[in-house]
Amino acid sequence: MDDTCLFAHRAGEQIRFTRSERALLLALSRNPHRLMQRSQLLDAIALTQTDASDRNVDFLVNRLRTKLGDSARSPRFIATQYGEGYVWIANGRPAAVPRHDPAPVSRLLAIVAVVPPQDGRLAEFADAVTKEIRDRIANRLGAGETVIVMGREEGVAAQGVRYVLKVSFKDNGARLDCTATLREWQSRRIIRAFPLQFDRDTAAALMPEVERASIDIVEALQHNLGEASAGLGGPVDQPLEIRMRRASTLLSASNPRWLEKGRQLREARAQNPASADIALQWCLHLFARLVLSNPFTGIGRDERDEIESEIEAVVLDCLPLVETNPLLMLAAAKLLYFVDRGHLELAEDLAERAFARMADSPAALPVLGQLRQARGDFDAALAFFDRGIEMADPASEFELHMRVLKCIALLAADDRERLKAATAVFSFDSPHNTPDLIVLCAVLVTPPGQKLPQAIKKVLLAAGSEGAHHAIAYTYMTSARHLVSVQARANIMRGMIAHFTELFGKDVVAPFIRTGTGLIAAN
């Protein structure tokens, strides 16, 4: 590879890079074995693209991998740290590249002073003010939360910062104008902005305004961190970490809580029809009715369509009201994805923006994984599911949910070898799974042509052809129809259709499923 990354050579062939590819390649290769967050890479390509976004970064990485002959699954050059960014892992690197310090630790808040150039006296004053604000904020936040002062905003991305406080100073002669603006770094959303009033004549006059500013900023930070896990009926008096973990369970497909709250939610909606929070809880109740119903008795297509129409209408109506609450945004994304009515791009936008505001929570991982899977990016989907499994409490409802999603993704990718390994480390027979769903999972992962366990076959025979018909429709509607690729849908359904048609004949497969999968039911 040329040390300027203008081109590379492989087997006598010259590979040339575009300006944006070169900028991204330089940023990665000059920071070997160091996590480069999307925001950092976005900064690297910002000068080459007027409308650069996180998606541009992912697109360029995929294009670079193609040119370099790299693979996301078995990378030699660029490894993916899902939900965070990319790492240059190649042993070699361009010549004359200086070594860099290890990746910095993640920090909560960076404070940046903005002062007109060549105003040394004002710069000194700004430095004193920002350092005093930093110390007071750090004292109020307590141990474990890092607050730093930086010389300029351009270096923020490299520090792994979640929030940025920009304090601008301007000397207008008769007065000193000063404004503090607190933002989320990734989303760039303004959380709080307010003017500051300083008297430069005495240090004592500085302290009351610094104290007031630090109190306002800490309150805004705590409110914003808490807001990320607020809603969907969760208690607000629990520690933030517990609320974040609880949020992941609230959005789990196997959560029976929503079924049990039907009457309560109906009454709550009647009393407070303008609440987006209650409305989305009601939609999760409707969702639970669909996914937690008995798959062998089933819900008729007309009833399902009616329920999904209500979910779609309510969620779309709520969207303007959920923009400030990432947990509600995730719930909306999950529901729009599930009803499968052409809202995939909208669901992706909601989920990704919510994730940027609650990246420390596992709640977004299953939704993001399913969205990647729907697009056919199975490596990305599996990485999200694996990350969720790592973060889950052992034997928890959330862990089961993530493991089931992983198995479905492996089926969709037609990766039977990895599927076998995935199913070997846990059991579908979990207290969080109903007996009927345990049976369906076993049928799904058993390859066509391989005999079903006798106990499973006995349950299927007892359900009969009508039960088989309902079970196939249930599985397709809950797990397969959302995938863009017909082949991927077929991969998920192939084993189940083969086993059921062997027992009951091809009529157990509804015509719309044959069309949706491209599979012709055999005898």
Coordinates of C-alpha atoms in Angstrom, one line a residue:
M1 CA 0.0 0.0 0.0
D2 CA 1.3 3.5 -0.9
D3 CA 2.1 5.5 2.2
T4 CA -0.3 8.2 1.1
C5 CA -3.0 5.7 0.4
L6 CA -3.6 6.9 -3.1
F7 CA -3.3 3.4 -4.4
A8 CA -2.4 -0.2 -3.5
H9 CA -1.0 -3.2 -5.3
R10 CA -2.2 -6.8 -5.2
A11 CA -0.8 -9.5 -7.4
G12 CA 0.5 -7.0 -9.9
E13 CA -2.9 -5.1 -10.1
Q14 CA -3.1 -1.5 -9.1
I15 CA -6.0 -0.5 -6.8
R16 CA -6.9 3.2 -6.8
F17 CA -9.0 4.9 -4.1
T18 CA -11.4 7.8 -4.3
R19 CA -10.8 10.9 -2.2
S20 CA -13.3 9.8 0.4
E21 CA -11.9 6.2 0.5
R22 CA -8.4 7.6 0.9
A23 CA -9.4 9.8 3.8
L24 CA -11.1 6.9 5.5
L25 CA -8.2 4.6 4.8
L26 CA -5.7 7.0 6.2
A27 CA -7.7 7.6 9.3
L28 CA -7.9 3.8 9.9
S29 CA -4.4 2.7 8.9
R30 CA -2.7 5.5 10.9
N31 CA -4.4 4.3 14.0
P32 CA -3.7 0.5 13.9
H33 CA -5.4 -1.7 16.5
R34 CA -7.3 1.2 17.9
L35 CA -11.1 1.6 17.8
M36 CA -12.1 4.4 15.5
Q37 CA -15.6 5.5 16.3
R38 CA -17.9 6.4 13.4
S39 CA -17.9 10.1 14.6
Q40 CA -14.1 10.1 14.2
L41 CA -14.3 8.6 10.7
L42 CA -17.1 11.0 9.9
D43 CA -14.7 13.9 10.7
A44 CA -12.1 12.3 8.5
I45 CA -14.4 12.3 5.4
A46 CA -16.3 15.5 6.2
L47 CA -14.0 17.6 3.9
T48 CA -14.6 15.2 1.0
Q49 CA -18.4 15.1 1.3
T50 CA -20.8 17.9 1.9
D51 CA -23.5 15.6 3.3
A52 CA -21.5 12.9 5.1
S53 CA -23.3 10.7 7.6
D54 CA -22.7 7.5 9.6
R55 CA -24.2 5.6 6.7
N56 CA -21.6 7.1 4.4
V57 CA -18.9 5.7 6.7
D58 CA -20.4 2.2 6.6
F59 CA -20.8 2.4 2.8
L60 CA -17.2 3.5 2.3
V61 CA -15.9 0.8 4.6
N62 CA -17.8 -1.8 2.6
R63 CA -16.4 -0.4 -0.6
L64 CA -12.9 -0.4 0.8
R65 CA -13.3 -4.0 1.9
T66 CA -14.4 -4.9 -1.7
K67 CA -11.3 -3.2 -3.2
L68 CA -8.9 -4.8 -0.6
G69 CA -10.5 -8.2 -0.9
D70 CA -11.4 -8.1 2.8
S71 CA -14.3 -9.8 4.6
A72 CA -16.5 -8.5 7.4
R73 CA -16.8 -12.0 8.7
S74 CA -13.1 -12.9 8.6
P75 CA -11.4 -9.5 8.4
R76 CA -7.7 -9.1 7.5
F77 CA -7.7 -5.3 7.3
I78 CA -10.8 -3.7 8.8
A79 CA -12.7 -5.3 11.7
T80 CA -16.1 -4.1 12.9
Q81 CA -16.8 -3.1 16.5
Y82 CA -20.6 -3.1 16.1
G83 CA -22.4 -0.2 17.5
E84 CA -19.1 1.7 17.9
G85 CA -16.9 1.8 14.8
Y86 CA -14.0 0.1 13.1
V87 CA -10.5 -1.1 13.8
W88 CA -7.5 -1.4 11.4
I89 CA -6.1 -4.9 12.3
A90 CA -3.6 -5.5 9.5
N91 CA -0.1 -6.4 10.7
G92 CA 1.5 -4.0 8.3
R93 CA 0.7 -0.4 7.9
P94 CA 1.8 2.4 5.5
A95 CA 5.5 3.5 5.9
A96 CA 6.5 6.5 7.9
V97 CA 3.3 6.5 10.0
P98 CA 3.9 7.6 13.6
R99 CA 2.8 5.4 16.5
H100 CA -0.2 6.6 18.4
D101 CA -1.3 6.3 22.0
P102 CA -3.7 3.6 23.0
A103 CA -7.4 4.3 22.5
P104 CA -8.6 6.8 25.1
V105 CA -11.1 5.9 27.8
S106 CA -14.7 6.8 27.3
R107 CA -15.6 10.2 28.9
L108 CA -18.9 11.6 30.0
L109 CA -18.4 15.3 29.2
A110 CA -15.9 17.5 27.4
I111 CA -15.9 21.3 28.0
V112 CA -14.6 23.4 25.1
A113 CA -14.0 27.2 25.3
V114 CA -14.6 29.2 22.2
V115 CA -12.6 32.5 22.1
P116 CA -11.9 34.9 19.2
P117 CA -8.4 34.4 17.9
Q118 CA -5.6 36.6 19.2
D119 CA -7.4 37.6 22.3
G120 CA -4.9 36.3 24.8
R121 CA -6.4 38.0 27.9
L122 CA -9.9 36.6 27.1
A123 CA -8.4 33.2 26.5
E124 CA -6.9 33.1 29.9
F125 CA -10.1 34.2 31.5
A126 CA -12.0 31.5 29.5
D127 CA -9.5 28.9 30.6
A128 CA -10.0 29.8 34.2
V129 CA -13.8 29.7 33.9
T130 CA -14.0 26.3 32.1
K131 CA -11.6 24.7 34.5
E132 CA -13.6 25.9 37.4
I133 CA -16.9 24.7 35.8
R134 CA -15.1 21.3 35.1
D135 CA -14.1 20.9 38.8
R136 CA -17.5 21.7 40.1
I137 CA -19.3 19.5 37.7
A138 CA -17.0 16.6 38.4
N139 CA -17.5 17.0 42.2
R140 CA -21.3 17.0 41.7
L141 CA -21.3 13.9 39.4
G142 CA -19.0 11.9 41.7
A143 CA -16.5 9.2 41.1
G144 CA -16.6 7.2 37.8
E145 CA -17.7 10.1 35.6
T146 CA -14.9 11.8 33.7
V147 CA -15.1 15.5 32.8
I148 CA -12.3 17.1 30.7
V149 CA -11.5 20.5 29.3
M150 CA -10.4 20.6 25.6
G151 CA -8.8 23.3 23.6
R152 CA -11.0 22.8 20.5
E153 CA -14.0 20.9 19.5
E154 CA -12.3 19.1 16.6
G155 CA -10.5 16.7 19.0
V156 CA -13.7 15.7 20.8
A157 CA -14.4 12.6 18.7
A158 CA -11.0 11.0 19.6
Q159 CA -11.9 11.1 23.3
G160 CA -14.9 8.9 23.2
V161 CA -17.1 11.7 24.7
R162 CA -20.8 11.4 25.2
Y163 CA -21.6 15.1 25.8
V164 CA -20.0 18.3 24.9
L165 CA -20.4 21.7 26.7
K166 CA -19.3 24.5 24.5
V167 CA -18.7 27.8 26.3
S168 CA -18.3 30.8 24.0
F169 CA -16.8 34.1 25.0
K170 CA -16.9 37.5 23.2
D171 CA -15.7 40.8 24.5
N172 CA -18.1 43.5 23.4
G173 CA -16.3 46.3 25.2
A174 CA -19.1 47.4 27.6
R175 CA -20.0 43.8 28.4
L176 CA -18.7 40.3 28.2
D177 CA -21.1 38.0 26.3
C178 CA -20.9 34.3 27.3
T179 CA -23.1 31.4 26.3
A180 CA -23.0 27.7 27.4
T181 CA -24.5 25.1 25.1
L182 CA -24.7 21.4 26.1
R183 CA -25.1 18.8 23.3
E184 CA -25.1 15.1 22.9
W185 CA -22.0 14.5 20.8
Q186 CA -23.2 11.7 18.5
S187 CA -26.7 13.0 17.8
R188 CA -25.7 16.7 18.1
R189 CA -29.0 17.4 19.9
I190 CA -28.9 20.5 22.1
I191 CA -29.9 19.6 25.6
R192 CA -29.5 22.9 27.3
A193 CA -28.4 26.4 26.3
F194 CA -28.2 29.5 28.5
P195 CA -26.3 32.8 28.8
L196 CA -23.7 33.4 31.6
Q197 CA -23.0 36.7 33.2
F198 CA -19.5 37.3 34.4
D199 CA -17.8 40.3 36.1
R200 CA -14.2 40.2 35.1
D201 CA -13.0 42.6 37.7
T202 CA -12.9 40.2 40.7
A203 CA -12.4 36.5 41.0
A204 CA -15.0 36.4 43.8
A205 CA -17.7 37.7 41.4
L206 CA -16.9 34.7 39.1
M207 CA -17.8 32.0 41.6
P208 CA -21.6 32.4 41.9
E209 CA -22.2 32.3 38.2
V210 CA -19.8 29.2 37.8
E211 CA -21.8 27.5 40.6
R212 CA -25.1 28.3 39.0
A213 CA -23.8 27.0 35.6
S214 CA -22.5 23.8 37.1
I215 CA -25.8 23.0 38.9
D216 CA -27.8 23.6 35.6
I217 CA -25.4 21.4 33.6
V218 CA -25.4 18.5 36.1
E219 CA -29.2 18.6 36.3
A220 CA -29.5 18.6 32.5
L221 CA -27.0 15.7 32.2
Q222 CA -28.8 13.6 34.9
H223 CA -32.2 14.4 33.3
N224 CA -30.9 13.4 29.8
L225 CA -29.3 10.2 31.0
G226 CA -32.5 9.2 32.9
E227 CA -34.7 10.1 30.0
A228 CA -33.0 7.5 27.8
S229 CA -34.5 4.8 30.0
A230 CA -37.8 6.5 30.8
G231 CA -41.2 5.4 29.6
L232 CA -43.1 2.2 28.8
G233 CA -44.3 2.1 32.4
G234 CA -40.9 1.7 34.0
P235 CA -40.3 3.1 37.5
V236 CA -38.3 6.3 37.5
D237 CA -37.0 5.9 41.0
Q238 CA -34.6 3.1 40.3
P239 CA -30.8 3.6 39.6
L240 CA -30.1 4.4 36.0
E241 CA -28.1 1.2 35.3
I242 CA -31.1 -0.9 36.5
R243 CA -33.5 1.1 34.4
M244 CA -31.3 0.6 31.3
R245 CA -31.2 -3.1 31.8
R246 CA -34.9 -3.3 32.5
A247 CA -35.6 -1.4 29.2
S248 CA -34.1 -4.3 27.2
T249 CA -36.7 -6.7 28.8
L250 CA -39.6 -4.3 28.1
L251 CA -38.9 -4.6 24.4
S252 CA -38.3 -8.4 24.4
A253 CA -40.6 -10.4 22.2
S254 CA -41.1 -13.0 25.0
N255 CA -42.3 -10.5 27.6
P256 CA -45.7 -11.6 28.8
R257 CA -46.1 -8.4 30.9
W258 CA -47.8 -6.7 28.0
L259 CA -50.5 -9.4 27.7
E260 CA -51.4 -9.1 31.4
K261 CA -51.8 -5.3 31.2
G262 CA -54.4 -5.2 28.5
R263 CA -57.3 -3.9 30.5
Q264 CA -55.2 -1.5 32.5
L265 CA -53.7 0.0 29.4
R266 CA -57.1 0.3 27.7
E267 CA -58.4 2.3 30.7
A268 CA -55.2 4.4 30.8
R269 CA -55.6 5.3 27.2
A270 CA -59.2 6.4 27.7
Q271 CA -58.1 8.6 30.6
N272 CA -55.0 10.1 28.8
P273 CA -55.5 9.7 25.0
A274 CA -52.7 12.3 24.3
S275 CA -49.9 10.2 26.0
A276 CA -47.5 8.7 23.4
D277 CA -46.0 6.6 26.2
I278 CA -49.3 4.9 27.1
A279 CA -50.2 4.6 23.4
L280 CA -47.0 2.7 22.6
Q281 CA -47.5 0.5 25.7
W282 CA -50.9 -0.4 24.2
C283 CA -49.2 -1.2 20.9
L284 CA -46.8 -3.5 22.7
H285 CA -49.8 -5.2 24.3
L286 CA -51.3 -5.8 20.8
F287 CA -47.8 -7.0 19.6
A288 CA -47.7 -9.5 22.5
R289 CA -51.2 -10.8 21.5
L290 CA -49.7 -11.6 18.1
V291 CA -46.4 -13.2 19.1
L292 CA -47.4 -14.9 22.3
S293 CA -50.5 -16.5 20.9
N294 CA -50.6 -20.3 20.6
P295 CA -49.0 -20.9 17.3
F296 CA -51.0 -24.1 16.7
T297 CA -54.4 -22.5 17.1
G298 CA -53.3 -19.3 15.5
I299 CA -54.8 -15.9 14.8
G300 CA -56.8 -15.5 11.6
R301 CA -55.3 -13.3 8.9
D302 CA -58.2 -10.9 9.1
E303 CA -57.8 -10.5 12.9
R304 CA -54.0 -10.2 12.5
D305 CA -54.4 -7.6 9.8
E306 CA -56.8 -5.6 11.9
I307 CA -54.4 -5.6 14.9
E308 CA -51.4 -4.7 12.8
S309 CA -53.4 -1.8 11.2
E310 CA -54.1 -0.4 14.6
I311 CA -50.5 -0.7 15.7
E312 CA -49.3 1.0 12.5
A313 CA -51.8 3.9 12.8
V314 CA -51.1 4.5 16.5
V315 CA -47.3 4.4 16.1
L316 CA -47.3 6.8 13.2
D317 CA -49.5 9.1 15.1
C318 CA -47.1 9.1 18.0
L319 CA -43.9 9.8 16.1
P320 CA -43.8 13.6 16.5
L321 CA -44.2 13.0 20.3
V322 CA -41.4 10.5 20.8
E323 CA -38.4 12.4 19.3
T324 CA -37.0 13.4 22.7
N325 CA -37.3 9.9 24.3
P326 CA -34.9 7.2 22.9
L327 CA -36.7 4.4 24.6
L328 CA -40.0 5.3 23.0
M329 CA -38.2 5.8 19.7
L330 CA -36.9 2.2 20.0
A331 CA -40.4 0.9 20.8
A332 CA -41.8 2.7 17.7
A333 CA -38.9 1.3 15.5
K334 CA -39.6 -2.2 16.8
L335 CA -43.3 -2.0 16.1
L336 CA -43.0 -0.4 12.6
Y337 CA -40.5 -3.1 11.7
F338 CA -42.8 -5.9 12.9
V339 CA -45.9 -4.8 11.0
D340 CA -43.8 -4.9 7.8
R341 CA -45.7 -2.3 5.8
G342 CA -42.9 -0.5 4.1
H343 CA -41.5 1.3 7.1
L344 CA -38.1 -0.4 7.2
E345 CA -36.1 2.8 6.4
L346 CA -38.1 4.8 9.0
A347 CA -37.6 2.1 11.6
E348 CA -33.8 2.2 10.9
D349 CA -33.7 5.9 11.3
L350 CA -35.5 5.8 14.6
A351 CA -33.5 2.9 16.0
E352 CA -30.1 4.3 15.0
R353 CA -30.8 7.8 16.4
A354 CA -32.1 6.2 19.6
F355 CA -29.0 4.0 19.8
A356 CA -26.8 7.0 19.6
R357 CA -28.4 8.3 22.8
M358 CA -28.4 5.1 24.8
A359 CA -25.3 3.2 23.5
D360 CA -24.5 1.9 27.0
S361 CA -27.9 0.0 27.1
P362 CA -28.5 -3.4 25.5
A363 CA -32.1 -2.4 24.7
A364 CA -31.3 -1.2 21.2
L365 CA -29.3 -4.3 20.2
P366 CA -32.1 -6.7 19.2
V367 CA -33.9 -4.1 17.2
L368 CA -30.8 -3.0 15.3
G369 CA -29.9 -6.7 14.7
Q370 CA -33.3 -7.4 13.2
L371 CA -33.1 -4.3 11.0
R372 CA -29.6 -5.4 9.7
Q373 CA -31.0 -8.9 9.1
A374 CA -33.9 -7.5 7.2
R375 CA -31.5 -5.9 4.8
G376 CA -29.4 -9.1 4.5
D377 CA -26.4 -7.9 6.5
F378 CA -26.2 -11.0 8.6
D379 CA -22.7 -10.4 9.9
A380 CA -23.8 -7.1 11.4
A381 CA -27.0 -8.6 12.7
L382 CA -25.1 -11.5 14.4
A383 CA -22.6 -9.0 15.9
F384 CA -25.5 -7.1 17.6
F385 CA -27.1 -10.3 18.8
D386 CA -23.7 -11.6 20.2
R387 CA -23.2 -8.3 21.9
G388 CA -26.6 -8.6 23.5
I389 CA -25.9 -12.1 24.7
E390 CA -22.6 -10.9 26.3
M391 CA -24.5 -8.1 28.1
A392 CA -27.5 -10.2 29.2
D393 CA -27.8 -11.7 32.7
P394 CA -27.3 -15.5 32.4
A395 CA -30.6 -17.5 31.8
S396 CA -32.6 -14.2 31.7
E397 CA -35.5 -13.5 29.4
F398 CA -33.4 -11.1 27.4
E399 CA -30.6 -13.7 26.9
L400 CA -33.2 -16.2 25.5
H401 CA -34.6 -13.5 23.2
M402 CA -31.1 -12.7 21.8
R403 CA -30.2 -16.3 21.3
V404 CA -33.4 -17.1 19.5
L405 CA -32.8 -14.1 17.2
K406 CA -29.3 -15.3 16.6
C407 CA -30.6 -18.7 15.5
I408 CA -33.1 -17.1 13.1
A409 CA -30.3 -15.0 11.6
L410 CA -28.1 -18.0 11.1
L411 CA -31.0 -19.8 9.5
A412 CA -31.6 -16.8 7.2
A413 CA -27.9 -16.8 6.3
D414 CA -28.1 -20.6 5.6
D415 CA -25.2 -21.1 8.0
R416 CA -26.1 -24.5 9.4
E417 CA -22.6 -25.1 10.9
R418 CA -22.7 -22.0 13.1
L419 CA -26.4 -22.7 13.9
K420 CA -25.5 -26.1 15.2
A421 CA -22.8 -24.5 17.4
A422 CA -25.2 -21.8 18.6
T423 CA -27.9 -24.3 19.6
A424 CA -25.4 -26.5 21.4
V425 CA -24.7 -23.9 24.1
F426 CA -28.2 -23.3 25.3
S427 CA -31.7 -24.9 25.4
F428 CA -34.9 -23.6 24.0
D429 CA -36.5 -25.4 26.9
S430 CA -36.5 -22.3 29.2
P431 CA -39.0 -21.0 31.7
H432 CA -39.2 -17.9 29.6
N433 CA -40.4 -20.0 26.6
T434 CA -43.9 -21.6 26.3
P435 CA -44.0 -25.3 25.5
D436 CA -45.5 -24.6 22.1
L437 CA -42.7 -22.2 21.1
I438 CA -40.1 -24.7 22.4
V439 CA -41.6 -27.2 19.9
L440 CA -41.5 -24.7 17.0
C441 CA -37.9 -23.7 17.7
A442 CA -36.9 -27.3 17.6
V443 CA -38.6 -27.8 14.3
L444 CA -37.1 -24.6 12.8
V445 CA -33.5 -25.6 13.6
T446 CA -33.8 -29.3 12.5
P447 CA -32.5 -29.5 8.9
P448 CA -34.8 -31.0 6.2
G449 CA -34.2 -34.7 5.8
Q450 CA -33.1 -35.1 9.5
K451 CA -35.6 -36.9 11.7
L452 CA -37.3 -34.8 14.4
P453 CA -37.1 -36.0 18.0
Q454 CA -39.9 -38.4 18.8
A455 CA -41.3 -36.1 21.5
I456 CA -41.5 -33.2 19.1
K457 CA -43.1 -35.4 16.4
K458 CA -45.7 -36.6 18.9
V459 CA -46.7 -33.0 19.7
L460 CA -47.0 -32.2 16.0
L461 CA -49.1 -35.2 15.2
A462 CA -51.4 -34.2 18.1
A463 CA -51.8 -30.7 16.6
G464 CA -52.9 -32.2 13.2
S465 CA -52.8 -30.6 9.8
E466 CA -54.8 -27.5 10.9
G467 CA -52.4 -26.9 13.7
A468 CA -49.5 -27.3 11.3
H469 CA -51.1 -24.8 8.9
H470 CA -51.4 -22.3 11.7
A471 CA -47.8 -22.9 13.0
I472 CA -46.3 -22.3 9.6
A473 CA -48.2 -19.1 9.1
Y474 CA -47.3 -17.9 12.7
T475 CA -43.6 -18.5 12.1
Y476 CA -43.6 -16.8 8.7
M477 CA -45.4 -13.7 10.0
T478 CA -43.3 -13.4 13.2
S479 CA -39.9 -14.3 11.9
A480 CA -39.5 -14.4 8.1
R481 CA -41.7 -12.0 6.2
H482 CA -39.6 -8.9 7.3
L483 CA -36.5 -10.0 5.3
V484 CA -36.1 -8.2 2.0
S485 CA -34.5 -11.3 0.4
V486 CA -36.9 -14.1 -0.7
Q487 CA -34.0 -16.5 -0.5
A488 CA -33.4 -15.5 3.2
R489 CA -37.1 -16.1 4.0
A490 CA -36.9 -19.5 2.3
N491 CA -33.8 -20.4 4.3
I492 CA -35.7 -19.7 7.6
M493 CA -38.9 -21.6 6.5
R494 CA -37.4 -24.5 4.5
G495 CA -36.9 -27.0 7.4
M496 CA -40.3 -26.3 9.0
I497 CA -42.1 -26.6 5.7
A498 CA -40.3 -29.9 4.9
H499 CA -41.1 -31.4 8.2
F500 CA -44.8 -30.4 8.2
T501 CA -45.4 -31.4 4.6
E502 CA -43.8 -34.8 5.3
L503 CA -46.3 -35.3 8.1
F504 CA -49.4 -33.7 6.6
G505 CA -48.9 -33.0 2.9
K506 CA -48.3 -29.8 0.9
D507 CA -51.7 -28.2 1.7
V508 CA -50.6 -27.2 5.2
V509 CA -48.6 -24.4 3.5
A510 CA -50.7 -21.3 2.7
P511 CA -50.3 -19.9 -0.9
F512 CA -49.1 -16.5 0.4
I513 CA -46.2 -18.3 2.2
R514 CA -45.2 -20.2 -0.9
T515 CA -45.2 -16.9 -2.8
G516 CA -43.3 -15.1 0.0
T517 CA -40.6 -17.8 0.2
G518 CA -40.5 -19.1 -3.4
L519 CA -40.8 -22.6 -2.0
I520 CA -43.0 -25.2 -3.5
A521 CA -44.3 -27.5 -0.9
A522 CA -43.4 -31.1 -1.7
N523 CA -45.1 -34.3 -0.7

